[in-house]
Amino acid sequence: MLAKFLPTWMVQATYDISPTKLKELGIKVVLTDLDNTLIAWNNPYGTQELRTWMAALKAAGIALVVVSNNSQTRVDRAVSKLELPFVSRALKPLTRGIKKAMHDYQVTKDEVVMVGDQLLTDIWAANNSGIASILVKPILPSDAWNTRINRFFEKFVMTALVKKYPKLTYRKDININERNTK
Ligand SMILES: [Mg+2]
């Protein structure tokens, strides 16, 4: 059961993930969570680091697609400033959003990776879909009550994961030669 929550990699921040390494892995599409992964609630335009990273991804020929559990209206409003394609109502940890994005872009499981800040939605959804995942640190602690409850369980699961997989820690980048495996 615990293995369902195991991220393939853990990286400090989304913009630390090297597009060159993703390319070496054969990644064609990066699926990403929105809130606290790409942007903070108080900065819908994203940071300069994020914008630089998005440009580097584009230059590497890798598509970036937001896969969010939020409604169409909410995601559309948030993502319009970043000019990114998206799938809303993704139902993470279920596979709906990830499968839809993979179908839209006609990519195989080996050609996508899911980036997110939550084990119980993003990483679980990636594992349910049989694709690789990258857990990043949340940009900001959230005030939303449902996220706060989630954080409590997140902490609980992370503690159990680290106990079972002692090497788990947030790193500077992905290591293409070393995946966390069950
Ligand atoms: Mg999030």
Coordinates of C-alpha atoms and ligand atoms in Angstrom, one line a residue:
M1 CA 0.0 0.0 0.0
L2 CA 2.7 2.5 1.0
A3 CA 4.4 2.0 -2.4
K4 CA 1.4 3.7 -4.0
F5 CA 2.6 6.9 -2.6
L6 CA 6.3 6.5 -3.5
P7 CA 7.5 9.3 -5.9
T8 CA 10.0 8.3 -8.6
W9 CA 12.0 11.4 -7.7
M10 CA 11.9 14.2 -5.1
V11 CA 13.1 17.7 -6.1
Q12 CA 13.2 21.0 -4.1
A13 CA 11.1 23.0 -6.7
T14 CA 9.5 22.5 -10.0
Y15 CA 11.8 24.9 -11.8
D16 CA 14.8 22.8 -10.5
I17 CA 13.9 19.9 -12.8
S18 CA 16.3 19.9 -15.7
P19 CA 14.7 19.9 -19.1
T20 CA 17.9 18.3 -20.5
K21 CA 17.6 15.4 -18.2
L22 CA 13.9 15.0 -19.0
K23 CA 14.8 14.9 -22.6
E24 CA 17.5 12.3 -22.0
L25 CA 14.8 10.2 -20.3
G26 CA 12.6 10.4 -23.4
I27 CA 10.0 12.6 -21.8
K28 CA 7.8 14.4 -24.3
V29 CA 5.1 15.8 -22.0
V30 CA 5.4 17.1 -18.4
L31 CA 2.1 16.9 -16.5
T32 CA 1.9 19.3 -13.6
D33 CA -0.3 20.1 -10.7
L34 CA -1.3 23.8 -10.4
D35 CA -1.6 25.0 -6.9
N36 CA 1.6 25.1 -4.8
T37 CA 3.5 23.2 -7.6
L38 CA 3.5 25.8 -10.4
I39 CA 2.1 28.9 -8.7
A40 CA 1.2 30.2 -5.2
W41 CA -2.3 31.5 -4.6
N42 CA -0.9 35.0 -4.2
N43 CA 1.1 35.0 -7.4
P44 CA -0.9 33.7 -10.4
Y45 CA 1.7 35.0 -12.8
G46 CA 4.3 32.6 -11.4
T47 CA 7.9 33.6 -10.5
Q48 CA 10.7 34.5 -12.9
E49 CA 12.3 31.1 -12.2
L50 CA 9.1 29.4 -13.3
R51 CA 8.9 31.4 -16.5
T52 CA 12.6 30.7 -17.3
W53 CA 12.0 27.0 -16.7
M54 CA 8.9 27.0 -18.9
A55 CA 10.9 28.6 -21.7
A56 CA 13.7 26.0 -21.3
L57 CA 11.2 23.2 -21.5
K58 CA 9.7 24.6 -24.6
A59 CA 13.2 25.0 -26.2
A60 CA 13.8 21.3 -25.4
G61 CA 10.6 20.4 -27.3
I62 CA 8.8 19.2 -24.1
A63 CA 5.1 20.1 -23.6
L64 CA 3.8 21.3 -20.2
V65 CA 0.2 20.5 -19.4
V66 CA -1.6 21.4 -16.2
V67 CA -3.6 18.5 -14.6
S68 CA -5.7 19.9 -11.8
N69 CA -8.5 18.7 -9.7
N70 CA -10.0 22.2 -9.8
S71 CA -12.9 23.3 -11.9
Q72 CA -12.6 24.5 -15.5
T73 CA -13.3 28.1 -14.5
R74 CA -10.8 28.2 -11.7
V75 CA -8.0 26.5 -13.7
D76 CA -8.8 28.6 -16.8
R77 CA -8.4 31.8 -14.8
A78 CA -5.2 30.7 -13.2
V79 CA -3.6 29.2 -16.3
S80 CA -4.5 31.9 -18.8
K81 CA -1.7 34.1 -17.4
L82 CA 0.8 31.3 -18.0
E83 CA -0.7 30.4 -21.4
L84 CA -0.6 26.7 -20.7
P85 CA -2.9 23.9 -21.8
F86 CA -4.8 22.1 -19.0
V87 CA -7.1 19.3 -17.9
S88 CA -9.5 20.3 -15.1
R89 CA -11.5 18.1 -12.8
A90 CA -8.7 15.5 -13.1
L91 CA -10.0 13.5 -10.1
K92 CA -6.5 12.8 -8.7
P93 CA -5.7 10.3 -7.2
L94 CA -7.8 8.6 -9.9
T95 CA -6.3 8.4 -13.4
R96 CA -8.9 10.4 -15.3
G97 CA -6.9 13.6 -15.9
I98 CA -3.6 11.9 -16.6
K99 CA -5.2 9.5 -19.0
K100 CA -7.0 12.3 -20.8
A101 CA -3.8 14.3 -21.2
M102 CA -1.9 11.3 -22.4
H103 CA -4.6 10.6 -24.9
D104 CA -4.7 14.2 -26.1
Y105 CA -1.0 14.2 -26.7
Q106 CA -0.8 10.6 -27.9
V107 CA 2.1 9.7 -25.6
T108 CA 3.0 6.4 -23.9
K109 CA 3.6 5.9 -20.2
D110 CA 7.3 6.2 -20.7
E111 CA 7.0 9.6 -22.3
V112 CA 5.3 11.4 -19.5
V113 CA 6.0 12.4 -15.9
M114 CA 3.7 13.9 -13.3
V115 CA 5.0 16.7 -11.1
G116 CA 3.1 17.7 -7.9
D117 CA 3.4 18.7 -4.3
Q118 CA 1.0 16.1 -2.8
L119 CA 1.6 12.4 -2.2
L120 CA -2.1 11.7 -1.8
T121 CA -3.3 13.3 -5.0
D122 CA -0.5 13.9 -7.5
I123 CA 1.9 11.0 -6.7
W124 CA -0.8 8.5 -6.0
A125 CA -2.5 9.4 -9.4
A126 CA 0.8 8.9 -11.2
N127 CA 1.4 5.5 -9.6
N128 CA -2.2 4.5 -10.4
S129 CA -1.6 5.5 -14.0
G130 CA 1.8 3.6 -14.2
I131 CA 3.8 6.7 -14.9
A132 CA 6.9 8.3 -13.3
S133 CA 6.4 11.1 -10.8
I134 CA 8.3 14.0 -9.2
L135 CA 7.3 15.3 -5.8
V136 CA 8.2 18.9 -5.2
K137 CA 8.0 21.0 -2.0
P138 CA 4.8 23.1 -1.8
I139 CA 5.5 26.7 -2.7
L140 CA 3.6 28.1 0.2
P141 CA 1.8 26.6 3.2
S142 CA -1.9 26.8 2.3
D143 CA -4.8 28.3 4.3
A144 CA -7.5 26.3 2.7
W145 CA -9.1 24.0 5.2
N146 CA -9.2 20.9 3.0
T147 CA -5.6 21.3 2.1
R148 CA -4.7 21.7 5.7
I149 CA -6.4 18.3 6.5
N150 CA -4.6 16.8 3.5
R151 CA -1.3 18.1 4.8
F152 CA -1.9 16.2 8.1
F153 CA -2.2 12.9 6.2
E154 CA 0.6 13.9 3.9
K155 CA 2.9 14.2 6.8
F156 CA 1.8 10.9 8.2
V157 CA 2.4 9.1 4.9
M158 CA 5.7 10.9 4.3
T159 CA 7.0 9.8 7.8
A160 CA 6.0 6.2 7.0
L161 CA 7.7 6.4 3.5
V162 CA 10.9 7.7 4.9
K163 CA 11.0 5.0 7.5
K164 CA 10.6 2.4 4.7
Y165 CA 12.8 4.2 2.2
P166 CA 15.4 6.0 4.2
K167 CA 17.1 7.6 1.1
L168 CA 14.0 9.7 0.4
T169 CA 14.8 13.4 0.4
Y170 CA 14.3 16.5 -1.7
R171 CA 17.2 16.9 -4.1
K172 CA 18.6 19.6 -6.4
D173 CA 17.4 17.8 -9.5
I174 CA 16.3 14.4 -10.8
N175 CA 18.9 11.7 -11.1
I176 CA 18.2 9.8 -14.3
N177 CA 20.2 6.8 -13.2
E178 CA 18.5 6.5 -9.8
R179 CA 14.8 6.0 -9.3
N180 CA 13.0 5.3 -6.1
T181 CA 11.7 1.8 -6.5
K182 CA 9.5 -0.4 -4.5
Ligands
MG1 MG -0.9 21.2 -5.2

